[in-house]
Coordinates of N, CA and C in Angstrom, one line a residue:
Chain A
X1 N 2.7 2.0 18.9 CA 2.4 2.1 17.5 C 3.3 1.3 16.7
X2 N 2.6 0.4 15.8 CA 3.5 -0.4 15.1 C 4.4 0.3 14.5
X3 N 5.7 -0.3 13.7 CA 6.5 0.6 12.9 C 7.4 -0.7 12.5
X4 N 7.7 -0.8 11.4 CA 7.8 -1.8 10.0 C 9.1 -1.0 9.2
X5 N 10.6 -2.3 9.5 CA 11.7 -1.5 8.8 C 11.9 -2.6 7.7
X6 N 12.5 -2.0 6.6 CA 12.7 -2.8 5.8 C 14.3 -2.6 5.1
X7 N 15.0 -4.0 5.5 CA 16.4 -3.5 5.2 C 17.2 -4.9 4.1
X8 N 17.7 -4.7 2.8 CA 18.2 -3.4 2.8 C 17.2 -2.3 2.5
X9 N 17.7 -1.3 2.3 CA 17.3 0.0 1.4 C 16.9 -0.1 -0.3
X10 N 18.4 -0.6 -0.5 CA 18.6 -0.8 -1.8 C 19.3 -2.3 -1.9
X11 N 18.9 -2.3 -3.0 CA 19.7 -4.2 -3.4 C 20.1 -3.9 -5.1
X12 N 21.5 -4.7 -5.6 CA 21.8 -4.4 -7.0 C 22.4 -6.0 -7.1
X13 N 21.8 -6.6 -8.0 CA 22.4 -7.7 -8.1 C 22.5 -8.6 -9.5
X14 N 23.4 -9.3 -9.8 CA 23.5 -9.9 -11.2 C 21.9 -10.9 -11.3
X15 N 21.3 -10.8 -12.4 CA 20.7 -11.7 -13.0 C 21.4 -13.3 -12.3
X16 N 20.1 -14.2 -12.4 CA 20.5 -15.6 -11.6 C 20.4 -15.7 -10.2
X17 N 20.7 -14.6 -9.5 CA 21.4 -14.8 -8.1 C 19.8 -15.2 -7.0
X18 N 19.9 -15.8 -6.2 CA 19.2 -16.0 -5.3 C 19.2 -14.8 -4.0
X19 N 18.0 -14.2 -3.5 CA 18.6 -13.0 -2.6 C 17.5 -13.0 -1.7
X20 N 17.3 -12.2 -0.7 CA 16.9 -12.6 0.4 C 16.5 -10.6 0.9
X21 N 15.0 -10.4 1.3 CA 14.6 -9.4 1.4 C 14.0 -9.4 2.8
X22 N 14.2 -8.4 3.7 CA 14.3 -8.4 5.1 C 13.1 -7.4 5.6
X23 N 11.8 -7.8 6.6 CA 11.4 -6.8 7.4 C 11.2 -7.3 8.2
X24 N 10.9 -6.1 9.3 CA 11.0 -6.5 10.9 C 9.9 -5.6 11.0
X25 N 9.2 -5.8 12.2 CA 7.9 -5.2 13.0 C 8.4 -5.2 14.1
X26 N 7.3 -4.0 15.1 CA 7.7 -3.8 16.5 C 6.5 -4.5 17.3
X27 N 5.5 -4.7 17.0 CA 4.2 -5.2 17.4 C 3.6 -6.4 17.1
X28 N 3.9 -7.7 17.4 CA 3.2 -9.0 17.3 C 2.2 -9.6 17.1
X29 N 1.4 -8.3 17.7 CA 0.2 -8.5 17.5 C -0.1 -8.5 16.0
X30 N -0.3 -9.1 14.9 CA -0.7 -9.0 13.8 C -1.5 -10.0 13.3
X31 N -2.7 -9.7 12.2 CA -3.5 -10.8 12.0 C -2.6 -11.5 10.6
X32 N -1.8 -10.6 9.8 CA -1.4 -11.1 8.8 C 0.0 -9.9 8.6
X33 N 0.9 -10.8 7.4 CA 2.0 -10.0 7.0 C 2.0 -10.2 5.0
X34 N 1.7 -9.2 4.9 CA 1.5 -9.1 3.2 C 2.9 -8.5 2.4
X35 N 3.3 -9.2 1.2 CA 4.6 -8.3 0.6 C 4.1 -8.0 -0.8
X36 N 4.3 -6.9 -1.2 CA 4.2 -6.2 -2.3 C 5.1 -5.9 -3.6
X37 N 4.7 -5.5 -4.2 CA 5.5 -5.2 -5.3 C 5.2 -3.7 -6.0
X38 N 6.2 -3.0 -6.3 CA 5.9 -1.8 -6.7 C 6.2 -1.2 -8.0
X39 N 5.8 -1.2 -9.2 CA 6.9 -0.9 -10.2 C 6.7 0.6 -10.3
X40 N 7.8 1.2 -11.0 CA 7.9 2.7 -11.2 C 6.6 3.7 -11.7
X41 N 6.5 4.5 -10.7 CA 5.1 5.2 -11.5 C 3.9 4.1 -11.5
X42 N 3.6 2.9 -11.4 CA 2.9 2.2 -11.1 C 2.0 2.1 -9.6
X43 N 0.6 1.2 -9.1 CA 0.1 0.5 -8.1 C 1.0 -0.7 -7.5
X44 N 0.8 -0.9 -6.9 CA 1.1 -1.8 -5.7 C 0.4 -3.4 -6.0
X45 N 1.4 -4.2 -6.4 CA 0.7 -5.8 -6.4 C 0.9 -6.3 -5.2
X46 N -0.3 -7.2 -5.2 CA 0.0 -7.9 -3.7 C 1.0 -9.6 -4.5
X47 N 2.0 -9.8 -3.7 CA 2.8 -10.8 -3.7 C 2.4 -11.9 -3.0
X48 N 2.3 -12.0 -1.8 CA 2.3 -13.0 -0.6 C 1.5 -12.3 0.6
X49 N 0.6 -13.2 1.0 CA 0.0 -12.9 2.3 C 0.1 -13.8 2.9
X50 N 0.9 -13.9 4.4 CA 1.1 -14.9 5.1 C 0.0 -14.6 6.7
X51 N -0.8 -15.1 6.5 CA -1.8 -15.2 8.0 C -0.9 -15.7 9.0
X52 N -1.3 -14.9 10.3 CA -0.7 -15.2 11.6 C -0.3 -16.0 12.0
X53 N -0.8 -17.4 11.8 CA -1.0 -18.7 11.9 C 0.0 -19.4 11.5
X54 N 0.3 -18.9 10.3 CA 1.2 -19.4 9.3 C 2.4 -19.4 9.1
X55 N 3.9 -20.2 8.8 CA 4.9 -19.9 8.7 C 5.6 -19.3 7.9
X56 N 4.9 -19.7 6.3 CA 5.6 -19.6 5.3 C 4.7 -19.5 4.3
X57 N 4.5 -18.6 3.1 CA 3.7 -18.8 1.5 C 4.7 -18.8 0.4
X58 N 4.1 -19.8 -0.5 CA 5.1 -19.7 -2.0 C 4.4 -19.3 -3.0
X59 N 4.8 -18.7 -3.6 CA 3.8 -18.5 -5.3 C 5.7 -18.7 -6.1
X60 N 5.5 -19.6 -7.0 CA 6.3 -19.4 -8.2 C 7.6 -19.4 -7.6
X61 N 8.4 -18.6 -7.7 CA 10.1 -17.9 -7.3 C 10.3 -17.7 -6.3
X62 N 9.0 -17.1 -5.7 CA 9.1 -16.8 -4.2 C 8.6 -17.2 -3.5
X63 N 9.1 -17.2 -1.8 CA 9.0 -17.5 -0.7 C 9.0 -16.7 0.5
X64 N 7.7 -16.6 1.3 CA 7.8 -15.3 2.1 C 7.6 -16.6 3.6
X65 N 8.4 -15.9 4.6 CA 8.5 -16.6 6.1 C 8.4 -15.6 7.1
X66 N 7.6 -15.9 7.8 CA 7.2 -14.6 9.2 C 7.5 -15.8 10.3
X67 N 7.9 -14.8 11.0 CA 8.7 -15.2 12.7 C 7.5 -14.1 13.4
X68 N 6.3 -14.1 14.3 CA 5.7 -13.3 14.7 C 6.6 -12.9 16.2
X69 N 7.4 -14.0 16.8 CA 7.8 -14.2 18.0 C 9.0 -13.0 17.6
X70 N 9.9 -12.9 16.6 CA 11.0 -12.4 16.8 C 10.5 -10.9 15.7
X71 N 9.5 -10.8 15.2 CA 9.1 -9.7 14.6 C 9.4 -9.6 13.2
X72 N 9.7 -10.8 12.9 CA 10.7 -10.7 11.3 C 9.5 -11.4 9.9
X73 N 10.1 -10.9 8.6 CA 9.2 -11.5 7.8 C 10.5 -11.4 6.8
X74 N 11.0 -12.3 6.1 CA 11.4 -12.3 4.7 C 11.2 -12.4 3.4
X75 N 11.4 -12.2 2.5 CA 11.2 -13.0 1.1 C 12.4 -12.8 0.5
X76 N 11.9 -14.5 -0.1 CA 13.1 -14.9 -0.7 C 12.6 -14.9 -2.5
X77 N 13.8 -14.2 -2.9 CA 13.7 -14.3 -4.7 C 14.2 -15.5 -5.0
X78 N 14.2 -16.5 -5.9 CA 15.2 -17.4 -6.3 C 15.2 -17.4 -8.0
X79 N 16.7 -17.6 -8.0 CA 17.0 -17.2 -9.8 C 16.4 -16.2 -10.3
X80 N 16.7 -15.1 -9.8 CA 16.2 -13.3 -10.0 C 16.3 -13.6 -11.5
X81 N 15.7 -12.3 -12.1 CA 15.7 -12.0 -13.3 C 15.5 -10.0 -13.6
X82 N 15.8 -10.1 -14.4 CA 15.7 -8.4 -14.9 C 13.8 -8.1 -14.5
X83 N 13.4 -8.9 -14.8 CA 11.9 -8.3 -14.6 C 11.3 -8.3 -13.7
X84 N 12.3 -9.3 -12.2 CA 12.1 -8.8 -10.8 C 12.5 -7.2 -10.2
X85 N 12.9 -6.4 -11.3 CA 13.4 -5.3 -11.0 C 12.0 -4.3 -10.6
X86 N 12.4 -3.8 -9.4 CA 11.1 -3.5 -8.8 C 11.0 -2.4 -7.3
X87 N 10.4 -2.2 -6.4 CA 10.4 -1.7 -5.3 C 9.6 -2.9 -4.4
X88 N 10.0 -3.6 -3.5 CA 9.5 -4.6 -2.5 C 9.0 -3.6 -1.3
X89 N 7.6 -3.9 -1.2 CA 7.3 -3.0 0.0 C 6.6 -4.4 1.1
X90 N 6.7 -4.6 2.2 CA 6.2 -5.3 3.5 C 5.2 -4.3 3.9
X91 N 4.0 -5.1 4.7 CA 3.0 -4.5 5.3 C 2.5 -5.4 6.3
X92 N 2.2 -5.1 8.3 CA 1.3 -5.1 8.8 C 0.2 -5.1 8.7
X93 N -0.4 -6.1 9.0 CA -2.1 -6.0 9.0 C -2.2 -6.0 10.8
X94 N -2.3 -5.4 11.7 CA -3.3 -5.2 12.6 C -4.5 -4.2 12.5
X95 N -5.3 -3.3 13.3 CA -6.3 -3.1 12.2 C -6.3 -2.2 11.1
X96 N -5.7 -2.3 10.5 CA -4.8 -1.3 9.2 C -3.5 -1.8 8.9
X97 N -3.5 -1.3 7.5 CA -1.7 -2.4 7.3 C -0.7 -1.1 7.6
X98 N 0.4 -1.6 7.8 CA 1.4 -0.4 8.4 C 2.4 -1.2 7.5
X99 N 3.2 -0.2 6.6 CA 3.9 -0.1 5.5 C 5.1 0.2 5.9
X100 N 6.3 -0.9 5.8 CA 8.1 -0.4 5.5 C 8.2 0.6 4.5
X101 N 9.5 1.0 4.7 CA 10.0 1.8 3.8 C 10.4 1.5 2.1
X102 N 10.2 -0.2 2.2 CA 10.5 -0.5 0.5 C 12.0 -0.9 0.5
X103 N 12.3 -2.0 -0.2 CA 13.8 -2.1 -1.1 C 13.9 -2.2 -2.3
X104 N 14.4 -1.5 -2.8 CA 14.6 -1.1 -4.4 C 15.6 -2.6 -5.4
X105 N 15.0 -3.3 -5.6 CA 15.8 -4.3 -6.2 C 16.0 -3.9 -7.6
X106 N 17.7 -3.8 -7.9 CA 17.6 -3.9 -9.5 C 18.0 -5.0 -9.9
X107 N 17.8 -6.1 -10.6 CA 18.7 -7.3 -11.1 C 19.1 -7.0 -12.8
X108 N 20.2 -7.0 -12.6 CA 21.2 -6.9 -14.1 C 21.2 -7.8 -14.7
X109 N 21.6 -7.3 -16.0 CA 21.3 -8.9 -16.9 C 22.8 -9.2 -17.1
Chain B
X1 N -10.9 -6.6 -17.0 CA -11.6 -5.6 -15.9 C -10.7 -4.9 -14.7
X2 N -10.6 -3.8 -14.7 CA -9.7 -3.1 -14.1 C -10.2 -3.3 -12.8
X3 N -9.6 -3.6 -11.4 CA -9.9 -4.3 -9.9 C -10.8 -2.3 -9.7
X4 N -10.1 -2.1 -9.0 CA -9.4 -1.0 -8.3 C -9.2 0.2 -9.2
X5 N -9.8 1.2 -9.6 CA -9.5 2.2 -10.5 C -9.5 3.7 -10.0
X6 N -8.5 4.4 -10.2 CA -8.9 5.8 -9.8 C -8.5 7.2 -11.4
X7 N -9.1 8.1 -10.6 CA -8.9 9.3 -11.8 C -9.2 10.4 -11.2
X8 N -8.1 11.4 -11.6 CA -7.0 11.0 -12.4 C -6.1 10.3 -12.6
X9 N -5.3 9.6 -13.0 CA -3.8 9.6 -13.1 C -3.1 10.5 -12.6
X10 N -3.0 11.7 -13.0 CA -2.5 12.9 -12.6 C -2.9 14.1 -12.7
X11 N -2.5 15.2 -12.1 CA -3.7 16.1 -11.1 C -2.1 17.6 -11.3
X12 N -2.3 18.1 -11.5 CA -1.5 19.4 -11.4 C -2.1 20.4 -11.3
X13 N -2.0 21.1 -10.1 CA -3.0 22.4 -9.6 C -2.4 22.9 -8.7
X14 N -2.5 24.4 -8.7 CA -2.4 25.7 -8.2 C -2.7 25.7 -6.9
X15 N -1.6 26.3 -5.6 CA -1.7 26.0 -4.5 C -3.1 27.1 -4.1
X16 N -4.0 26.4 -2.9 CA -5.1 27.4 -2.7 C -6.4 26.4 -3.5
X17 N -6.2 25.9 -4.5 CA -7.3 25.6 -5.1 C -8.0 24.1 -3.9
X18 N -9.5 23.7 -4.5 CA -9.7 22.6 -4.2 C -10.2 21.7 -5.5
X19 N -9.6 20.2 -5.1 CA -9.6 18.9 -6.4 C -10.3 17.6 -5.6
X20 N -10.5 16.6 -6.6 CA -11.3 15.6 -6.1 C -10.5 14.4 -6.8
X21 N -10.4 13.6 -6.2 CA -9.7 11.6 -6.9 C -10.6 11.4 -6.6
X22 N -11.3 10.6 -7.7 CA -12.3 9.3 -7.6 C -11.6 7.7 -7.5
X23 N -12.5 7.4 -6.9 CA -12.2 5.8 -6.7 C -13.1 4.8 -6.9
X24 N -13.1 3.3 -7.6 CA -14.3 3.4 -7.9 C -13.5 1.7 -7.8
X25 N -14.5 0.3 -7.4 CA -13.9 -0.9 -7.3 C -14.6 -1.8 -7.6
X26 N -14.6 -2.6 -8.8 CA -15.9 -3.8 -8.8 C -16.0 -5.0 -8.0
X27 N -15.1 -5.3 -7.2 CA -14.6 -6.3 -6.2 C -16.0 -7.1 -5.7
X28 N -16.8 -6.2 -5.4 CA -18.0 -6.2 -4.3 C -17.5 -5.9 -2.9
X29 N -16.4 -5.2 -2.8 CA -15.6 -5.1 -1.7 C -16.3 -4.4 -0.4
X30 N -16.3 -4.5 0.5 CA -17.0 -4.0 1.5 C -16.6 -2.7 2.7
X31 N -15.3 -2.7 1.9 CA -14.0 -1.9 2.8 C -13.3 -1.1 1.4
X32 N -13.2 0.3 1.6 CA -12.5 1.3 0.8 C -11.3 2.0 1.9
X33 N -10.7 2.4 1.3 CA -8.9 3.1 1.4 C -8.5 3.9 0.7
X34 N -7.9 5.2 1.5 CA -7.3 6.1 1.0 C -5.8 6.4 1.5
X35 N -4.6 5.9 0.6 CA -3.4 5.8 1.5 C -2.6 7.3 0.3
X36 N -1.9 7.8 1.1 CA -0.6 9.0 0.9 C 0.5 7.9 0.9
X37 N 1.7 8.4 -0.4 CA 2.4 8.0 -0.6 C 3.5 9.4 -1.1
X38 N 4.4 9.6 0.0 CA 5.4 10.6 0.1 C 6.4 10.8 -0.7
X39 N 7.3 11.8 -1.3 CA 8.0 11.6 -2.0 C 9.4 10.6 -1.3
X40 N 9.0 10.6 -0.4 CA 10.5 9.4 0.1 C 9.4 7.8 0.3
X41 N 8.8 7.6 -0.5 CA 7.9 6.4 -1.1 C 7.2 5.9 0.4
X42 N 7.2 6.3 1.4 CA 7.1 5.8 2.3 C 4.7 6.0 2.5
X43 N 4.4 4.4 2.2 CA 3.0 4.4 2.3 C 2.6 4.6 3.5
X44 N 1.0 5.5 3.9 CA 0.7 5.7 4.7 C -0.8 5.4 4.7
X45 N -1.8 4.9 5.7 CA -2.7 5.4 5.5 C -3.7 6.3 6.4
X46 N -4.9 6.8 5.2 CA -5.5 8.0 5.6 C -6.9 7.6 6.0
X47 N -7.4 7.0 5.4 CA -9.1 6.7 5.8 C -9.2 5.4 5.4
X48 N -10.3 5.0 6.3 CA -10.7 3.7 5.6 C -12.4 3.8 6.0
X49 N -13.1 3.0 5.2 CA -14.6 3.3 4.9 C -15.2 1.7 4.4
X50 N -16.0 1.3 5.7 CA -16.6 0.1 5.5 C -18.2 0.2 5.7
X51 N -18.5 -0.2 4.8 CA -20.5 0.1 4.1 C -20.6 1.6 4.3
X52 N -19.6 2.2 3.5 CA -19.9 3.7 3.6 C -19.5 4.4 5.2
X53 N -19.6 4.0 6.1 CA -18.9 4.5 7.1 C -17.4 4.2 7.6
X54 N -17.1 5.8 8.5 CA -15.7 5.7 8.4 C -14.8 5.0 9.7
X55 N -14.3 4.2 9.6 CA -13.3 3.4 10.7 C -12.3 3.5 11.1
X56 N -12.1 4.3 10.1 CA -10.0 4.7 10.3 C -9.9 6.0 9.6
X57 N -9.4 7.0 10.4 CA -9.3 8.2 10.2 C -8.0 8.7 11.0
X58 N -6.6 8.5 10.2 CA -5.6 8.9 11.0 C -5.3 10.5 11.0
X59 N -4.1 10.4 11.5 CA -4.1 12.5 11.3 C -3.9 12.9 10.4
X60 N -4.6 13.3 9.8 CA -4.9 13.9 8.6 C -5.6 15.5 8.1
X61 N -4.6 16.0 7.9 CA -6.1 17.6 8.1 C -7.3 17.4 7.5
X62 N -8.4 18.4 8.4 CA -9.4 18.4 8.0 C -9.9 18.9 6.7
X63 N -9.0 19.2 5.9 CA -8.6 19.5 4.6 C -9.1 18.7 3.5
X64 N -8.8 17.2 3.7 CA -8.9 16.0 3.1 C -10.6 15.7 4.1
X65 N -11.0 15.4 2.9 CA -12.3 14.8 3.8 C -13.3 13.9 2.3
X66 N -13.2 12.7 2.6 CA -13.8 11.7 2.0 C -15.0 10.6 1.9
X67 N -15.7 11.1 1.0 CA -16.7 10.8 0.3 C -17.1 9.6 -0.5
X68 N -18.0 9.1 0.1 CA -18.6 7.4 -0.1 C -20.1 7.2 -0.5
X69 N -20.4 8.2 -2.2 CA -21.9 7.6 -1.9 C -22.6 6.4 -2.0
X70 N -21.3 5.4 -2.2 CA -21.8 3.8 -2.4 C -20.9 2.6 -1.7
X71 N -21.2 1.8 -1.8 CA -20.0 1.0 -1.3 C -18.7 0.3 -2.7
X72 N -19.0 0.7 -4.1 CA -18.2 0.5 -4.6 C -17.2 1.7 -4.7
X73 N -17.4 3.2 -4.2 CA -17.1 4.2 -4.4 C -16.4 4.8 -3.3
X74 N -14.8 5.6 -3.2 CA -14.7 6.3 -2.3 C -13.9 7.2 -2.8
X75 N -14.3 8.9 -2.5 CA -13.8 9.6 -3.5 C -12.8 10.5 -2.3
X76 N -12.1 11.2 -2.9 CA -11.2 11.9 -1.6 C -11.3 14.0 -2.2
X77 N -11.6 14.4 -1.4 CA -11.7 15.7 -1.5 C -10.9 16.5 -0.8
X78 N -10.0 17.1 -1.6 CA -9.1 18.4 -0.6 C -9.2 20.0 -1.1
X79 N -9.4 20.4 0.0 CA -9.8 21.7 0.2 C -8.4 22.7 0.4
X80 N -8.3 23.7 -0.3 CA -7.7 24.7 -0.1 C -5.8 23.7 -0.1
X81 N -5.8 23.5 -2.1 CA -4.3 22.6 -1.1 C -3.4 23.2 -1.2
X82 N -2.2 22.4 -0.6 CA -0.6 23.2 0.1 C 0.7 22.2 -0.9
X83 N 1.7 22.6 -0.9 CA 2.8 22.5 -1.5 C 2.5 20.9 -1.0
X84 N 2.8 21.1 0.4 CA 3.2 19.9 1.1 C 2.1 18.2 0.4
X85 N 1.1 19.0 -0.1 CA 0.1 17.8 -0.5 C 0.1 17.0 -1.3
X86 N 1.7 17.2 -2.2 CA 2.1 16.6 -3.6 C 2.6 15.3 -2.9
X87 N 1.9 14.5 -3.8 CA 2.3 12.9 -3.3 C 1.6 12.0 -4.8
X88 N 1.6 11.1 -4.3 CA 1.1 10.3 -5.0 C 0.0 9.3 -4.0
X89 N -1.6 9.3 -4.4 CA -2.4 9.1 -3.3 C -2.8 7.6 -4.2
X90 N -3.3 6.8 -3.2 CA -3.4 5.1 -3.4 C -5.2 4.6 -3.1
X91 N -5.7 4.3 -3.5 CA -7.0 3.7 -3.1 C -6.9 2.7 -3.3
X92 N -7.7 1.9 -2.5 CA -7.5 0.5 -2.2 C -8.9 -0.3 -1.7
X93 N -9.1 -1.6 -2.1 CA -10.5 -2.2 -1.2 C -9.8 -3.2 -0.7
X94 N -11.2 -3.5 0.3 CA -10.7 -5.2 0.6 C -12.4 -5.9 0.9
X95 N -12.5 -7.3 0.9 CA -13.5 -8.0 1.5 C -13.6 -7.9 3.1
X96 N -14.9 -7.8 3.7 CA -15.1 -7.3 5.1 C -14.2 -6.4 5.4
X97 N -13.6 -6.8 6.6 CA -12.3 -5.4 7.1 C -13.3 -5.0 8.5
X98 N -12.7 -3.6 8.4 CA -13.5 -3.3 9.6 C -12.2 -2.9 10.7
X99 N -12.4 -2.6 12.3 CA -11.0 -2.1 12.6 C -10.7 -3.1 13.4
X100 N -11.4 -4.3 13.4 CA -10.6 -5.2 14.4 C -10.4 -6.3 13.5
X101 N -10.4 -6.4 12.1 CA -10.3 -7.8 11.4 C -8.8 -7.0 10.1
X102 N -9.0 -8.0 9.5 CA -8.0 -7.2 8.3 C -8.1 -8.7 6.9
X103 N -8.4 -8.0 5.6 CA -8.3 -8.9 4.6 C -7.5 -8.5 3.8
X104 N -7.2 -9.0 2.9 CA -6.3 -8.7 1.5 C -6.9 -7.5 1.0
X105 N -5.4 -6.8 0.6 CA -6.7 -5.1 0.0 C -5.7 -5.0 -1.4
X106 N -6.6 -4.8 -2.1 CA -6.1 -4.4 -3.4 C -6.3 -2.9 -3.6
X107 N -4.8 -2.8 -4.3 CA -4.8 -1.4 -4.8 C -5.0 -0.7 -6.1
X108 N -5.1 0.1 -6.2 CA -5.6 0.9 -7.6 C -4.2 1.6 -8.5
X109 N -4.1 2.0 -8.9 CA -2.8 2.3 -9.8 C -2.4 3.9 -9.4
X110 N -3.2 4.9 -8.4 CA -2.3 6.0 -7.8 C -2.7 7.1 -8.9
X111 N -3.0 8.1 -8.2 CA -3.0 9.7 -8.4 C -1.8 10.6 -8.1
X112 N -1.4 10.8 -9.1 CA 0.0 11.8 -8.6 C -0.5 13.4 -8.7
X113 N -0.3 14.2 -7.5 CA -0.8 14.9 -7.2 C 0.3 15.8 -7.4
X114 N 0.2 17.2 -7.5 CA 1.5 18.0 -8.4 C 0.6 19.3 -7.8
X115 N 0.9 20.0 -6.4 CA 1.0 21.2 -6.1 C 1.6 22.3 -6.5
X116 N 1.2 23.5 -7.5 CA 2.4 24.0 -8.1 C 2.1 25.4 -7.2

């Protein structure tokens, strides 16, 4: 059964800073790896969807990279801002998406 | 135009009772979702429903039992609920789907459910 960690937990960081958000999978098998965004009391945006095939997707600031071989997916923030302040959630697509635990980014001004 | 919509927003009811979340998607999406979201935020999912039939049905009590009279529509019904039920519940679509494919699924903005 797949299972999807997402570390850190928490992140707190100054406004500006470039930072780097971490999930790992147990199962390779995947047809895609999706990153989300969560704001408080809010739905779920979709951020980046990187198909299996694929190494890497950009929109704007960010940058999301899957390693299918070593299980890993990251996204990268660059020049954070207060309004990246958010919940990052990763998700599995094999046939259903399988959900990390989330990292809570706050960026300070 | 709102993607993905559900209602209530929020839901507060009496343990024992039974309640209904609608879900409703103008996508033309061909695949609906019902995901639990725990108080330790951790998403799960519960059903999934492609041309009205069901494909994904994890463990879930027979409590929860979900309702599709269309393909823009998937409604979730719980019967007799329990403390433990308070969460915040997620609907979601996607194009095709199905249990051996997977597409981008959009989500709806969450039902917070309040067992009292």
């Amino acid at each position: 059964k797949q299972e999807v960690t997402q570390i850190p937990a928490a992140l707190s960081v100054p406004e500006g800073e470039n930072l780097v958000l971490n999930c790992s999978f147990t199962d390779s098998a995947i047809y895609n790896l999706q990153w989300f965004r969560q704001d408080p009391g809010k739905g779920l945006t979709s951020l980046l969807l990187i198909q299996s095939s694929q190494r890497e997707q950009t929109s704007g600031r960010l940058n999301a990279s899957l390693d299918k071989s070593s299980g890993r997916s990251t996204l990268y923030i660059a020049a954070s801002q207060p309004g990246d302040s958010a919940t990052y959630l990763c998700a599995s697509a094999g046939n259903m998406l399988t959900f990390g635990g989330g990292t809570r980014l706050m960026v300070k001004p | 135009d709102t993607a993905v919509s559900q209602t209530p927003k929020y839901l507060v009811t009496q343990m024992g009772n039974d309640k209904s979340i609608k879900c409703e998607q103008n996508l033309g999406h061909d695949t609906m979702y019902w995901y639990k979201q725990d108080s330790k935020k951790f998403l799960k999912i519960m059903f999934s429903y492609n041309n009205k039939e069901l494909i994904i049905n994890e463990t879930v009590p027979n409590r929860f039992s979900p309702k599709s009279p269309d393909k823009a529509h998937l409604n979730l019904h719980i019967n007799s609920l329990e403390l433990g039920d308070s969460a915040v519940y997620f609907c979601a679509s996607s194009r095709g789907g199905g249990a051996s494919s997977y597409n981008e699924q959009f989500f709806g903005p969450g039902t917070r459910l309040t067992v009292l």
